[in-house]
XYZ file of C-alpha atoms in Angstrom:
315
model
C 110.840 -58.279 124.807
C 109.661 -56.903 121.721
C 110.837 -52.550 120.946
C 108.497 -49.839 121.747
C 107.629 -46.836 119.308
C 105.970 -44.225 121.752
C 104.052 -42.219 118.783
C 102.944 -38.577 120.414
C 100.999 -35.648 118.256
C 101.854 -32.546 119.475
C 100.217 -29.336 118.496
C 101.297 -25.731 120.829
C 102.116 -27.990 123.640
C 105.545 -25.475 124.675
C 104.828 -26.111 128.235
C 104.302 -29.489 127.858
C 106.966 -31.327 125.856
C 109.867 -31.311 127.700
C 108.221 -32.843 130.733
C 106.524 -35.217 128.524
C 109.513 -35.998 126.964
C 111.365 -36.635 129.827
C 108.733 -38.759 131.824
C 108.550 -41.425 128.920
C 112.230 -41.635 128.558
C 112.468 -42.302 132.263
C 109.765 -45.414 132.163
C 111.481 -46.777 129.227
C 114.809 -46.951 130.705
C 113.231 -47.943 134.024
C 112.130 -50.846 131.678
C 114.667 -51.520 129.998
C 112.669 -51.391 126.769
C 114.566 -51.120 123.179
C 112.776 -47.921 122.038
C 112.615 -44.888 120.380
C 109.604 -41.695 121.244
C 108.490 -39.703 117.880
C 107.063 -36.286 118.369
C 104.385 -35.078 115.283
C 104.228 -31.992 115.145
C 100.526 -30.666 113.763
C 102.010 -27.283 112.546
C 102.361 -25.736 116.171
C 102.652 -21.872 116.609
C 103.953 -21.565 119.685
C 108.102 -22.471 120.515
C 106.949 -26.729 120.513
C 109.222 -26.532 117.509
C 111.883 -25.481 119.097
C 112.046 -27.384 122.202
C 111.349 -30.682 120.523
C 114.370 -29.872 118.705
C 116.664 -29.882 121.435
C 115.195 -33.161 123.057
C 117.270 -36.321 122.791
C 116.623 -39.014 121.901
C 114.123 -38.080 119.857
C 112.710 -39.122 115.998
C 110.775 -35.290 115.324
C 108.635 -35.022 112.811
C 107.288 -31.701 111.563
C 103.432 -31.430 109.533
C 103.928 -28.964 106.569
C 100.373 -27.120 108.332
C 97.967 -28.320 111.139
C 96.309 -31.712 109.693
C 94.658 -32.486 112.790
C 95.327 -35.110 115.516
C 94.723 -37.997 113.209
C 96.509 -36.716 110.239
C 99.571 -36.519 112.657
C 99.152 -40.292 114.148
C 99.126 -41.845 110.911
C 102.213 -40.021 110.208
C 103.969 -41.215 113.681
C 102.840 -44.879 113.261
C 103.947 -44.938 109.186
C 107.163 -43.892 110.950
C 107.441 -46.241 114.021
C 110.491 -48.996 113.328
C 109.706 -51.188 115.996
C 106.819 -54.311 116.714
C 104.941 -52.489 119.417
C 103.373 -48.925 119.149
C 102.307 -46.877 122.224
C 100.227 -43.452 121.213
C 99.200 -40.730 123.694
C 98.008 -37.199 123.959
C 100.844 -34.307 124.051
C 99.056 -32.550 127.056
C 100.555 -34.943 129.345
C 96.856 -35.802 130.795
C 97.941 -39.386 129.880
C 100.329 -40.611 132.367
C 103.783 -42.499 130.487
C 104.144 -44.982 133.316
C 100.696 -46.552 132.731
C 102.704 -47.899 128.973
C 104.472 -51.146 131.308
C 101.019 -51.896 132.252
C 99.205 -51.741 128.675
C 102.467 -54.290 127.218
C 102.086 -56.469 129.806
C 98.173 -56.545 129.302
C 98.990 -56.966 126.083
C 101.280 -59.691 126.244
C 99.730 -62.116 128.400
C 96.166 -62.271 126.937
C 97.588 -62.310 123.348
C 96.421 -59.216 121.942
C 96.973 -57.611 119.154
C 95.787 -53.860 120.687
C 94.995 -52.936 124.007
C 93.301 -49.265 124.971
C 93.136 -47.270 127.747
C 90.360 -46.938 129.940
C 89.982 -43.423 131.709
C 88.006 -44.843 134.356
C 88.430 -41.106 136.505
C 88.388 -38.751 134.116
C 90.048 -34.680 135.122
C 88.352 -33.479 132.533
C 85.663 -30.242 132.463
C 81.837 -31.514 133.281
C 80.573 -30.423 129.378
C 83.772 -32.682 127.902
C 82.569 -35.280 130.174
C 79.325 -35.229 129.237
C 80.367 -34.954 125.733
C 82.739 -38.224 125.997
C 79.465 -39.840 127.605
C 76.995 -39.125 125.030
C 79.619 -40.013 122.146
C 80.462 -43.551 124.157
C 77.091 -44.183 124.071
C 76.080 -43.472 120.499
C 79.633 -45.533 119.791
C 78.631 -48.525 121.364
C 74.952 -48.885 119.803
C 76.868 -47.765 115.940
C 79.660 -49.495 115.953
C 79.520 -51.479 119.464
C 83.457 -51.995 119.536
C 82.597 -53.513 123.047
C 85.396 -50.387 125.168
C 84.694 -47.905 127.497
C 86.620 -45.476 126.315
C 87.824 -45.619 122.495
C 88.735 -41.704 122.508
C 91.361 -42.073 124.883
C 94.829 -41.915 122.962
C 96.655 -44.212 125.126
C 96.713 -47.374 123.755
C 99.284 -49.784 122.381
C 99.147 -51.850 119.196
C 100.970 -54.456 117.484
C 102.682 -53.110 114.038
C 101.202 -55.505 112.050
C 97.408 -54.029 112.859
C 98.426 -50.907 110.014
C 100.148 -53.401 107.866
C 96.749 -52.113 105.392
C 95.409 -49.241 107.235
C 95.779 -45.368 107.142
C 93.812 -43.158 108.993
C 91.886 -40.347 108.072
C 89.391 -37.802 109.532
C 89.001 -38.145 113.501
C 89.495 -42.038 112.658
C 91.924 -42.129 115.220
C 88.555 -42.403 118.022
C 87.726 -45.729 116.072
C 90.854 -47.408 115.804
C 89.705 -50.488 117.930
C 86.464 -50.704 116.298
C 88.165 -50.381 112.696
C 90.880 -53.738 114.108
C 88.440 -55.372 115.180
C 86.769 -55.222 111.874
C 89.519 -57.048 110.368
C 89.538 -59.574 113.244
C 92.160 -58.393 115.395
C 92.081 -58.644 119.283
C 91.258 -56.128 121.275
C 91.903 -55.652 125.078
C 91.383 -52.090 127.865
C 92.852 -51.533 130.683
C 92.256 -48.945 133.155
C 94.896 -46.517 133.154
C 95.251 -42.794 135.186
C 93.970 -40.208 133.780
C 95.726 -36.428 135.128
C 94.319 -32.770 134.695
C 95.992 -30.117 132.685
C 98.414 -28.431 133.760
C 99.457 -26.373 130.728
C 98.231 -25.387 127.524
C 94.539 -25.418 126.221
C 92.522 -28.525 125.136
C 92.288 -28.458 121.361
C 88.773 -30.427 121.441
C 85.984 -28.403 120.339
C 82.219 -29.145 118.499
C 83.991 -29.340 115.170
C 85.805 -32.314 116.200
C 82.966 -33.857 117.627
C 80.675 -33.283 114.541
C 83.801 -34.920 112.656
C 83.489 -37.729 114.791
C 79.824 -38.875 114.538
C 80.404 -38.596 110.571
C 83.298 -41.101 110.685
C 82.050 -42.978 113.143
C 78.627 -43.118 110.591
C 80.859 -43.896 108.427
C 82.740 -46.484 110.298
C 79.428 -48.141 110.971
C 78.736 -48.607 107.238
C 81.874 -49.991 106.360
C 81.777 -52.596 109.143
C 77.704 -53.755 107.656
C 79.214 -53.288 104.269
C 81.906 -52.588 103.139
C 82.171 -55.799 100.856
C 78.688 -55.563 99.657
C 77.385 -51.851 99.572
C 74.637 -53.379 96.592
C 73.227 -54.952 99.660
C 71.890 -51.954 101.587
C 71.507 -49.334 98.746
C 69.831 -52.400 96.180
C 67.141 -53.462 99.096
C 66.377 -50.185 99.589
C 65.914 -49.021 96.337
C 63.826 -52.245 95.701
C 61.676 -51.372 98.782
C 61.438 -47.735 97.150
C 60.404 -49.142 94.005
C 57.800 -51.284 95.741
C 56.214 -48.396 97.628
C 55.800 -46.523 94.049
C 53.843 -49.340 92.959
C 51.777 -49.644 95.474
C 51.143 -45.520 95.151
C 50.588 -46.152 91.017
C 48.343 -48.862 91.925
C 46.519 -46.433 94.211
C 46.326 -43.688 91.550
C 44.621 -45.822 89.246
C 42.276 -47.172 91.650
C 41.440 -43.258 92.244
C 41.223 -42.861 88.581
C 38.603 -45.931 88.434
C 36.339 -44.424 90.995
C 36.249 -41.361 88.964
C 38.187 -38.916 91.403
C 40.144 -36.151 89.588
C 43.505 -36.259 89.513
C 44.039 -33.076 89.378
C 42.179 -33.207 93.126
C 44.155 -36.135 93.941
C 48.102 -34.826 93.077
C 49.621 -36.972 95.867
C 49.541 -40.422 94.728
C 51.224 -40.001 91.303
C 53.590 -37.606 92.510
C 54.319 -40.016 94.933
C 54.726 -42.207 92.288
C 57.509 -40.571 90.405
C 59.116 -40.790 94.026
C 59.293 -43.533 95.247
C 60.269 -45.120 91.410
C 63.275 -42.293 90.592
C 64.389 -42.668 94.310
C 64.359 -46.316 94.026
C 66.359 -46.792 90.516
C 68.549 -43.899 91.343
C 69.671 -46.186 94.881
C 70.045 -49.615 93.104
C 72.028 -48.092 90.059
C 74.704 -46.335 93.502
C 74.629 -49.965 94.699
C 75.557 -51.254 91.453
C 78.351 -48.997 91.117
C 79.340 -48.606 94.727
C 79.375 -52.522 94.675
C 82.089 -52.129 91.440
C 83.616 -49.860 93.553
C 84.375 -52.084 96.438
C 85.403 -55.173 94.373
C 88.094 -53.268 92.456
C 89.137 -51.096 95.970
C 89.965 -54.549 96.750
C 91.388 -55.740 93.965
C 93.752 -53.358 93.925
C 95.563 -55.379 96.596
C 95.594 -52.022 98.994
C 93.461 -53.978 101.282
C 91.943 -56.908 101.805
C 87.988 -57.925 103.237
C 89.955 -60.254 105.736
C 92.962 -60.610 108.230
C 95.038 -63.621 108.449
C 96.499 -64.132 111.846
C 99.321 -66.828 110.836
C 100.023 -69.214 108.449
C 101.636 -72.825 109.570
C 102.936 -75.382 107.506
C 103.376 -78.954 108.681
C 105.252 -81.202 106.496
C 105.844 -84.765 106.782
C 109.018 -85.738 108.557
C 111.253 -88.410 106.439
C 111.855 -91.621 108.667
């Protein structure tokens, strides 16, 4: 049995850490698991601070101001120790003795993450419909084949942030980002319980935040490795449209129509032409970009799963 890091962002969750606390420490020793539970703190207000201080065992870590949600993952899982990392919400809507279920998911089929699926949501109708809408637009952008990527609880092997950090509300697209780079992904169904204190933190910010990574997301899946791709054919198709409006300006010019009547096509002209060498000159340099991002050995455009070796036995 591999150790568990149980990786929880808290932000002015006072009446909810201790409980939450305590309910993960009793599944872990119910389990028998070699583990340790990490509390990020987001720059909380309230007396979180001072509760998670007194909890034991406990690894507490402390944001200099309030990051955000993501900001404060990254920092839990950069500070996990051991092979298998379990993240949840600090509201205690995620339920700590669903995490047995996700590592033995996880186990059995092989996987490299598995998320959780919050089949019956206890959530207000406009965050439902929300979720909904943003599952929806998720799986036609960047179609990471879950149900339900914003739900925090979800376990991972270590090695899937070997290269990664996360940034922005990245921490919705984890699955989609892994499985990116090739690793396997997995979802269970897991409970899902109301609020009982505290005040959700989600808002339309965060959701605005969202689409733009998940836009974002989307391009680096198509390409990431060849940006000169997209922003080249379209500047070529740019360039090709000016043309065709030059070639129309002239043919206007033939027929004896004057241009000073006839504005549009040359204007259109200029256009289409600046537009077009303005796209494949970002293309060029976004593609220079890439290759030295790269190259800088930070990351890499692939994932190796394992390595073997067979050599010849002597007789």
């Amino acid at each position: 049995m591999q150790g568990i890091s149980v990786v929880v962002p808290v932000f002015n969750e006072e009446g909810n850490v201790r409980e939450l606390h305590k309910e993960i420490l009793e599944v872990c020793k119910k389990e028998n698991y070699n583990f340790e539970i990490i509390f990020v703190d987001d720059g909380s207000k309230d007396k979180t601070p001072e509760i998670c201080k007194d909890l034991k065992p406990l690894k507490y870590i402390r944001m200099r101001k309030n990051f955000g949600q993501t900001a404060a993952m990254d920092a839990g899982i950069k500070a996990a120790q051991y092979d298998y990392i379990v993240t949840m919400d600090g509201d205690r809507q995620n339920d700590p003795a669903d995490i047995p279920k996700l590592v033995n998911y996880l186990e059995e089929n092989d996987l490299d993450i598995v998320s959780g699926w919050r089949k019956n949501r206890k959530d207000t109708v406009m965050k439902k419909f929300t979720s909904r809408v943003a599952n929806f637009l998720r799986g036609i952008i960047v179609k990471d084949n879950i149900h339900d990527s914003g739900c925090s609880l979800k376990i991972y092997k270590k090695e899937c942030f070997d290269h990664i950090s996360l940034y922005g509300e990245m921490h919705r697209f984890i699955p989609a980002l892994l499985r990116i780079k090739g690793f396997e992904v997995g979802e269970v169904v897991v409970n899902h319980r109301p609020r009982t204190a505290g005040v959700t933190k989600y808002n339309w910010k965060r959701t605005i935040k969202g689409f733009v990574d998940m836009i974002s997301l989307w391009f680096w899946s198509k390409y990431a490795v060849r940006p000169l791709h997209i922003l080249g054919a379209g500047g070529m198709v740019s360039i090709f449209l000016g043309v065709v409006c030059a070639i129309w300006s002239i043919v206007l010019f033939a027929l004896g129509y004057k241009m000073s009547n006839n504005i549009m096509p040359p204007l259109l002209t200029v256009f289409f032409i600046i537009v077009g060498l303005l796209m494949f000159i970002f293309g060029l340099m976004s593609d220079m970009m890439s290759k030295t991002y790269y190259g800088s050995g930070i990351d890499k455009s692939y994932s190796i799963k394992e390595t073997i070796e067979n050599k010849e036995t002597e007789e």
